[in-house]
Amino acid sequence: MKITIVNTPSSKSNDKWCPWLIEIPAEIGDSQKK
Amino acid sequence: MQPSIFNVRVPLRDQSDVFLMNTLTDAQIIAPPEVVSLLDSLAARTRAGVGDAFDPEEREALATLTELGFVVDSHDDDRQALDAYFDTIRHDSSQLRLTVLTTLQCNFACGYCFQGDHDDHNRHAHKMSLETAAQVVAHAARQMDAVRPERLSITFFGGEPLLNLPVVYYLAEHFHAEATARGVRLSLSIITNGLLLTPEVVDRLLPFGLTGAKVTLDGDKAAHDRKRPLRGGQGTFDKIVANVRAVAGKVAISIGGNFDADNADSYPALLDFLAEQEFGPKLAKVNFKPVMGGAAPATPPSTARPSGINGIIPLTAVAADGAPLGGTCMTVAGAGGTKAASACDTCHFVDETMGFLREETKKRGFPTVDGVHMGPCEIHRKHAQTIGPDGALYACPGFTGEATFATGHIAAAQTPLQAKAADRFDRIGAWRNCGDCSFIPVCAGGCSVASHTELGDLDTPACHRPSLESALVSLAADAAASLAQAPEDRHP
């Protein structure tokens, strides 16, 4: 049962303020967490 | 011992393995079908008291799955962890985020914006005065002293924020001085239509912490000029692109765009155009979103492959009674549907086109959102505020101008009505009505402005689950591809 880890748990950055309505790019330079 | 309710899975194409993600912990794994079977049988085997019967291989797998959050003791633990997560988001003090609307005036006449339908809009639209700007700076200073953030994130928004350059410059300079005095990092960004985003403006703001600007292009030149003309009717595409070309090396530029049935077909041509530009590789993000109301398209755009008659979501800048809301530049809508929580019944076009355009964007190598990590947004954060041109405070730009939704004022004592609104937003949580949906941690029940304007209730979820599901499939494919490229780097 080999489990391959793609991404480990961590605190989410959630740097997108407003996904549906208005994208506010205040943290535009931050890398998007995956 | 149970599988977490926040587990989502995608069978990988052309292989037996499965992509698993826990949306609360953000853990992502690729595992063989036996692991999925183990998860599926977990609750029953635990209930039957045969937990001790797990063989060593299963126990080893369960240890890893537990560590990553895929296995929990009980669903009560899941719920408690979710509450703790939202509590952490709400009280996060690492950043103070202020969205400042320098003016609600606009030099564009976008057909989908209610401002464009009102010739006298600019005569009545509020514009921030320098006196109010000074009060905004004092408010920010007080907030920094109270919250003690590591970073002050300022977004200039409108209307068209650059129509009030004296206030933009004043705020930038004074925010910078106040933040520097407190050892707080400052980042400034602008959401602009791009017409006035000249090198001179960027050069003036860079020393004060300008990090990015979002510019909107509604499709290729023909589509954009049709959608986003000047108030006199002239096209704006060439001028905006010239500005982007001139500033892209100075500041991070994000390209946004608003699609509907009329222009969705034109986005691949826009992407091709951007990919050919020298500034293309410098773009920080490219992301397109839905807009507007009205009837469903008689003939859906061929490339977007929408499903059936379901149409476009109504413009959220206009309330259910057709009256315009406060005046914020509402470039994109949220939920579909007008009756119940099953908003996605009318969202197929939006969800499918969003997915299609996201893939087209990725295909050309532009950075874009993955479509899964979509929230929670600023409305769930206590230390995020929108400041209107008159100094009124709001939980998000979508409520600007609605007096009953103002949560305070930068220079006046909170009224009972404002206190009531503030308390309302403190307790906001459409996600509490989402049952056991696995996407709650990355969606939070959707856009609250859409819930309010479309569904009539802040706590009714504005659901776009199909969009999240299709994005998850794409995320899984990307994960599998990245592992195929560098397998030895990823094994635990």
XYZ file of C-alpha atoms in Angstrom:
526
model
C 0.000 0.000 0.000
C 2.362 2.657 -1.165
C 1.017 6.119 -0.374
C 2.669 8.863 -2.382
C 2.419 12.222 -0.703
C 1.792 15.118 -3.051
C 1.195 17.775 -0.435
C 1.468 17.638 3.335
C -0.902 19.360 5.766
C -0.087 22.868 6.760
C -1.900 26.049 7.507
C -3.628 27.182 4.342
C -2.546 30.450 2.880
C -5.892 31.055 1.193
C -4.488 34.127 -0.382
C -7.457 34.655 -2.653
C -9.732 37.085 -0.952
C -12.670 36.887 -3.221
C -12.815 33.914 -5.518
C -16.236 34.374 -6.979
C -16.894 38.040 -7.006
C -13.870 40.243 -7.150
C -10.327 39.072 -7.134
C -8.320 41.263 -4.868
C -4.651 40.722 -5.593
C -3.270 42.123 -2.369
C -0.984 39.158 -2.097
C -0.346 38.842 -5.740
C 3.308 38.081 -5.194
C 2.622 35.197 -2.875
C 2.915 31.761 -4.294
C -0.299 29.858 -4.476
C -0.318 26.978 -2.095
C -1.151 23.584 -3.473
C -11.940 5.600 13.558
C -13.522 7.020 10.408
C -12.583 8.628 7.133
C -12.797 12.412 7.359
C -15.848 14.028 5.784
C -13.428 16.389 4.036
C -11.835 13.652 1.936
C -12.340 13.963 -1.806
C -11.071 11.559 -4.397
C -10.426 11.368 -8.120
C -9.599 8.135 -9.978
C -6.560 8.832 -12.119
C -6.904 8.355 -15.829
C -5.148 5.347 -17.325
C -4.069 3.933 -13.978
C -5.633 2.214 -11.029
C -4.358 4.709 -8.475
C -6.571 7.326 -6.902
C -5.856 10.967 -6.026
C -7.059 11.785 -2.519
C -7.265 15.198 -0.942
C -8.420 16.371 2.451
C -9.778 19.867 1.964
C -9.329 20.801 5.623
C -5.674 19.844 6.030
C -4.850 20.320 2.337
C -3.054 16.969 2.366
C -2.937 15.388 -1.075
C -1.842 11.845 -1.866
C -1.875 9.313 -4.649
C -2.711 5.866 -3.422
C -3.617 2.407 -4.758
C -7.219 1.123 -4.669
C -6.453 -0.915 -1.526
C -6.062 2.314 0.424
C -9.443 3.526 -0.803
C -10.987 0.181 0.181
C -9.368 0.471 3.584
C -10.882 3.933 4.043
C -14.280 2.764 2.850
C -14.337 -0.190 5.208
C -12.918 1.701 8.148
C -16.107 2.787 9.885
C -17.750 -0.624 9.601
C -14.670 -2.498 10.778
C -14.213 -0.103 13.696
C -17.886 -0.390 14.655
C -17.673 -4.151 14.505
C -14.807 -4.041 16.945
C -12.391 -5.669 14.585
C -10.022 -2.729 14.552
C -7.354 -4.859 16.128
C -7.569 -7.115 13.126
C -5.790 -4.631 10.865
C -2.671 -6.257 9.504
C 0.708 -4.501 9.820
C 0.515 -3.072 6.306
C -2.934 -1.657 6.981
C -1.802 -0.222 10.314
C 1.117 1.480 8.647
C -1.173 2.972 6.005
C -3.652 4.097 8.666
C -0.898 5.816 10.610
C 0.031 7.841 7.531
C -3.607 8.570 6.694
C -4.280 9.707 10.253
C -1.240 11.935 10.279
C -2.443 13.592 7.083
C -6.007 14.046 8.318
C -7.684 11.470 6.067
C -8.663 9.392 9.109
C -10.250 10.892 12.222
C -11.575 9.452 15.446
C -15.082 10.702 14.799
C -17.025 13.165 12.708
C -17.373 15.292 15.816
C -13.615 15.708 15.586
C -14.065 16.814 11.978
C -16.634 19.414 13.014
C -14.501 20.702 15.860
C -11.492 20.970 13.574
C -13.600 22.880 11.038
C -14.823 25.313 13.700
C -11.264 25.801 14.893
C -10.122 26.398 11.328
C -12.723 29.114 10.703
C -11.956 30.599 14.103
C -8.287 30.813 13.169
C -9.168 32.476 9.877
C -11.483 34.967 11.592
C -8.968 36.047 14.209
C -5.796 35.863 12.126
C -3.908 39.018 12.994
C -0.868 38.486 10.789
C -2.313 40.893 8.235
C -4.502 43.945 8.384
C -6.298 44.109 5.039
C -7.943 47.325 3.968
C -9.733 47.770 0.670
C -10.096 51.491 0.036
C -12.606 52.742 -2.517
C -11.135 56.048 -3.605
C -14.115 56.839 -5.817
C -17.199 55.175 -7.180
C -16.862 57.153 -10.410
C -15.791 55.336 -13.556
C -14.638 56.351 -17.024
C -15.895 53.121 -18.588
C -19.410 52.199 -19.612
C -19.372 48.427 -19.322
C -22.683 47.071 -20.507
C -22.923 44.584 -17.661
C -22.330 47.181 -14.972
C -25.264 49.157 -13.715
C -23.049 52.231 -13.757
C -22.963 51.964 -17.512
C -26.720 52.212 -17.671
C -26.854 55.466 -15.815
C -25.566 58.457 -17.710
C -25.614 60.636 -14.636
C -23.838 58.096 -12.448
C -20.615 60.076 -12.165
C -22.454 63.197 -11.097
C -23.793 61.398 -8.038
C -21.073 58.868 -7.335
C -19.023 59.475 -4.225
C -15.386 60.498 -4.462
C -13.092 60.414 -1.438
C -11.864 63.789 -0.250
C -8.352 64.440 1.054
C -9.904 65.146 4.448
C -11.509 61.707 4.480
C -8.237 60.205 3.226
C -6.485 61.664 6.283
C -9.111 60.011 8.465
C -8.523 56.715 6.649
C -4.815 56.921 7.477
C -5.589 57.672 11.131
C -7.977 54.725 11.184
C -5.322 52.432 9.707
C -2.817 53.624 12.320
C -5.252 52.876 15.133
C -5.986 49.464 13.658
C -2.273 48.654 13.360
C -1.773 49.618 17.013
C -4.687 47.421 18.069
C -4.111 44.403 15.830
C -0.300 44.582 15.612
C -0.116 42.887 12.206
C 3.070 41.849 10.462
C 1.745 43.272 7.230
C -0.652 45.973 6.112
C -2.251 44.991 2.784
C -3.956 47.841 1.002
C -6.076 47.451 -2.120
C -7.240 50.512 -4.035
C -10.567 49.857 -5.659
C -13.600 51.719 -6.986
C -15.322 52.671 -9.371
C -12.052 53.324 -11.109
C -9.611 54.102 -8.292
C -7.101 55.930 -10.490
C -9.688 58.609 -11.284
C -8.812 59.971 -7.841
C -5.028 60.043 -8.081
C -4.464 62.781 -5.465
C -6.116 60.566 -2.856
C -4.311 57.424 -4.081
C -0.948 59.200 -3.781
C -1.804 60.723 -0.417
C -2.904 57.389 1.011
C 0.111 55.512 -0.364
C 2.576 57.972 1.109
C 0.917 58.175 4.497
C 0.165 54.450 4.812
C 3.843 53.886 4.097
C 4.933 56.347 6.774
C 2.604 54.912 9.411
C 3.498 51.305 8.611
C 7.230 51.992 8.534
C 7.051 53.756 11.880
C 5.569 50.601 13.367
C 7.818 48.099 11.608
C 4.870 46.793 9.606
C 5.436 45.638 6.016
C 3.158 47.390 3.552
C 1.860 46.068 0.254
C -0.281 48.122 -2.089
C -2.287 46.807 -4.983
C -4.770 48.302 -7.388
C -7.799 46.896 -9.131
C -8.073 49.094 -12.203
C -9.504 49.080 -15.688
C -5.935 49.838 -16.802
C -6.596 52.968 -18.828
C -4.722 55.228 -16.413
C -2.144 52.683 -15.260
C 0.791 54.512 -16.791
C 4.487 54.135 -15.944
C 4.294 57.523 -14.231
C 1.574 56.291 -11.845
C 3.430 53.046 -11.148
C 6.760 54.826 -10.601
C 5.110 57.201 -8.160
C 3.634 54.334 -6.112
C 6.495 51.820 -6.221
C 8.561 53.451 -3.447
C 5.555 53.153 -1.140
C 5.068 49.424 -1.584
C 3.091 48.879 -4.783
C 3.234 45.126 -5.455
C 0.562 44.458 -8.026
C -2.276 45.623 -10.195
C -5.204 43.732 -11.634
C -6.346 44.795 -15.083
C -9.456 43.540 -16.828
C -9.628 42.404 -20.446
C -13.010 41.061 -21.536
C -11.844 38.833 -24.376
C -9.914 39.705 -27.529
C -9.787 43.248 -28.905
C -13.127 43.096 -30.676
C -14.961 41.570 -27.728
C -13.264 43.769 -25.150
C -13.923 46.995 -27.022
C -17.557 45.978 -27.311
C -17.824 45.108 -23.619
C -15.672 47.767 -22.003
C -15.858 51.002 -24.004
C -15.251 54.485 -22.739
C -18.335 56.464 -21.863
C -18.026 58.024 -25.300
C -18.074 54.585 -26.899
C -14.407 54.405 -27.932
C -12.533 51.138 -27.579
C -10.038 50.712 -24.748
C -8.156 47.474 -25.542
C -5.149 48.998 -27.323
C -4.535 51.638 -24.683
C -4.801 49.148 -21.824
C -2.442 46.704 -23.509
C 0.016 49.533 -24.194
C -0.049 50.428 -20.509
C 0.416 46.811 -19.438
C 3.326 46.518 -21.859
C 4.907 49.607 -20.321
C 4.508 48.613 -16.659
C 4.735 44.817 -16.685
C 8.443 44.918 -15.909
C 7.902 47.249 -12.985
C 5.042 45.662 -11.079
C 3.207 42.319 -11.002
C 0.256 42.462 -13.361
C -2.735 40.171 -13.010
C -5.107 39.911 -15.953
C -8.755 39.347 -15.160
C -11.691 39.087 -17.477
C -15.443 38.787 -17.256
C -17.144 36.283 -19.492
C -20.688 35.702 -20.576
C -22.238 33.882 -23.493
C -21.445 36.811 -25.747
C -17.678 36.874 -25.289
C -16.654 33.481 -23.839
C -15.607 32.305 -27.303
C -13.129 35.152 -27.611
C -10.978 34.258 -24.609
C -8.765 31.676 -26.338
C -7.877 34.380 -28.880
C -7.069 36.775 -26.035
C -4.861 34.120 -24.439
C -3.081 33.549 -27.747
C -2.560 37.304 -28.035
C -1.147 37.554 -24.506
C 1.124 34.566 -25.083
C 2.629 36.332 -28.094
C 3.427 39.492 -26.160
C 6.845 40.170 -24.726
C 5.203 40.864 -21.374
C 3.310 37.533 -21.435
C 5.795 35.616 -19.271
C 5.798 38.455 -16.762
C 2.071 38.191 -15.995
C 1.568 37.174 -12.372
C -1.860 35.650 -12.869
C -4.528 35.226 -15.509
C -8.012 34.356 -14.340
C -11.448 34.771 -15.897
C -14.779 34.843 -14.135
C -18.460 35.020 -15.007
C -20.521 38.127 -15.225
C -23.960 39.485 -15.851
C -27.589 38.660 -15.923
C -30.342 38.233 -18.391
C -31.619 35.289 -20.254
C -29.661 32.233 -21.172
C -27.949 32.313 -24.533
C -30.037 30.966 -27.373
C -26.903 29.473 -28.881
C -24.216 28.723 -26.345
C -20.656 29.476 -27.351
C -19.251 26.453 -29.073
C -15.882 26.366 -27.398
C -17.218 26.703 -23.890
C -19.441 23.658 -24.249
C -22.088 24.797 -21.811
C -24.783 22.381 -20.924
C -28.290 23.102 -21.993
C -30.459 26.065 -21.401
C -29.182 27.151 -18.080
C -27.923 30.618 -18.339
C -25.775 33.163 -16.825
C -25.968 34.193 -13.284
C -27.553 37.555 -12.664
C -25.436 40.569 -12.009
C -24.963 40.815 -8.285
C -24.571 44.555 -8.428
C -28.298 44.751 -8.946
C -30.602 43.656 -6.174
C -33.499 41.284 -6.641
C -35.860 44.198 -7.188
C -33.661 45.521 -9.975
C -32.351 48.436 -7.956
C -28.643 49.060 -8.202
C -26.566 48.407 -5.139
C -24.081 50.803 -3.705
C -21.731 51.428 -6.555
C -18.700 49.202 -6.150
C -17.313 48.017 -9.450
C -18.857 44.584 -9.533
C -16.988 42.774 -12.208
C -18.256 39.329 -11.511
C -21.252 37.573 -10.150
C -21.578 34.788 -7.677
C -24.409 32.374 -7.321
C -27.030 31.406 -9.754
C -30.578 30.545 -9.003
C -33.049 32.724 -7.234
C -34.933 30.502 -4.874
C -33.147 27.962 -2.847
C -29.773 26.633 -1.896
C -29.600 24.505 -5.009
C -28.199 27.466 -6.857
C -26.166 25.325 -9.189
C -29.264 24.359 -11.126
C -28.692 27.481 -13.153
C -24.937 27.611 -12.995
C -23.899 25.017 -15.536
C -22.766 27.503 -18.116
C -20.733 29.393 -15.546
C -19.141 26.365 -13.944
C -18.300 24.667 -17.200
C -16.989 27.796 -18.855
C -14.857 28.639 -15.832
C -13.313 25.199 -16.061
C -12.827 25.456 -19.808
C -11.126 28.854 -19.605
C -8.965 27.736 -16.676
C -7.661 24.838 -18.756
C -7.102 27.085 -21.785
C -5.151 29.452 -19.536
C -3.023 26.672 -18.081
C -2.430 25.229 -21.544
C -0.659 28.443 -22.551
C 1.510 28.409 -19.444
C -0.004 31.348 -17.575
C -0.224 31.198 -13.774
C -3.853 30.899 -12.722
C -5.961 29.714 -9.822
C -6.382 25.966 -9.405
C -10.119 26.346 -8.834
C -10.089 24.184 -5.704
C -8.523 26.520 -3.155
C -11.231 29.141 -3.413
C -11.773 30.432 0.086
C -12.574 31.491 2.736
C -12.642 35.072 1.521
C -12.071 38.298 3.419
C -15.595 38.421 4.778
C -14.588 35.610 7.136
C -11.678 37.658 8.482
C -12.154 40.058 11.349
C -9.135 42.126 10.376
C -10.241 42.807 6.804
C -12.292 45.896 6.074
C -13.612 47.787 3.093
C -13.658 51.564 3.402
C -16.090 53.481 1.211
C -15.345 56.915 -0.267
C -17.284 58.527 2.584
C -15.388 56.604 5.263
C -18.075 54.026 5.954
C -16.804 50.550 6.860
C -18.034 47.337 5.269
C -17.211 43.650 5.607
C -16.562 43.363 1.869
C -16.755 45.602 -1.221
C -19.938 43.881 -2.324
C -21.953 45.638 0.355
C -20.657 49.128 -0.292
C -23.336 51.761 -0.189
C -25.930 49.580 1.518
C -26.406 51.553 4.712
C -27.883 48.644 6.605
C -24.729 46.635 5.931
C -22.209 49.271 7.035
C -20.380 48.019 10.104
C -19.038 51.377 11.266
C -17.265 54.543 10.187
C -13.595 55.427 10.295
C -14.189 58.639 12.233
C -17.449 58.243 14.110
C -18.852 56.125 16.896
C -20.593 52.960 15.814
C -24.367 53.389 15.568
C -26.707 50.677 16.868
C -27.556 49.757 13.269
C -23.870 49.425 12.408
C -23.229 47.399 15.561
C -26.030 45.071 14.518
C -24.505 44.666 11.054
C -21.041 44.072 12.516
C -22.439 41.392 14.801
C -24.227 39.868 11.822
C -20.971 39.568 9.877
C -19.139 38.267 12.959
C -21.490 35.308 12.956
C -21.628 34.809 9.206
C -21.445 31.216 8.068
C -23.435 29.972 5.094
C -21.251 26.885 5.285
C -23.163 25.801 8.390
C -26.019 25.029 5.998
C -23.841 22.936 3.701
C -24.320 19.666 5.555
C -21.424 17.273 5.162
C -20.129 18.780 1.923
C -16.465 17.890 1.566
C -15.614 21.260 0.021
C -16.618 23.465 2.973
C -13.014 24.326 3.987
C -12.145 25.584 0.485
C -15.486 27.247 -0.248
C -17.017 28.377 3.054
C -20.471 28.350 1.526
C -19.625 30.580 -1.423
C -19.935 34.302 -1.945
C -22.004 36.033 0.728
C -22.824 38.939 -1.598
C -24.335 36.461 -4.017
C -26.212 34.808 -1.152
C -27.613 38.177 -0.154
C -28.494 39.541 -3.567
C -29.525 36.357 -5.314
C -30.844 34.178 -2.575
C -32.013 36.837 -0.134
C -30.146 35.467 2.839
C -26.514 35.799 3.852
C -26.590 32.325 5.342
C -27.892 30.515 2.283
C -24.974 28.855 0.494
C -24.143 30.115 -2.992
C -23.112 26.710 -4.251
C -20.713 26.102 -7.143
C -19.854 22.518 -6.298
C -19.627 21.368 -9.946
C -16.929 23.963 -10.516
C -14.992 22.705 -7.503
C -15.379 19.111 -8.657
C -14.107 19.797 -12.157
C -11.202 21.787 -10.735
C -10.371 18.860 -8.465
C -10.127 16.562 -11.472
C -7.688 19.003 -13.028
C -5.693 19.299 -9.802
C -5.446 15.499 -9.626
C -4.192 15.305 -13.191
C -1.592 17.968 -12.461
C -0.465 16.104 -9.347
C -0.093 12.850 -11.269
C 1.822 14.608 -14.020
C 4.196 16.297 -11.591
C 4.905 12.982 -9.903
C 5.576 11.356 -13.244
C 8.183 14.034 -13.892
C 10.016 13.786 -10.569
C 8.891 10.619 -8.792
C 11.843 10.193 -6.450
C 11.384 13.669 -5.023
C 7.915 12.988 -3.689
C 8.017 9.665 -1.922
C 7.756 9.900 1.840
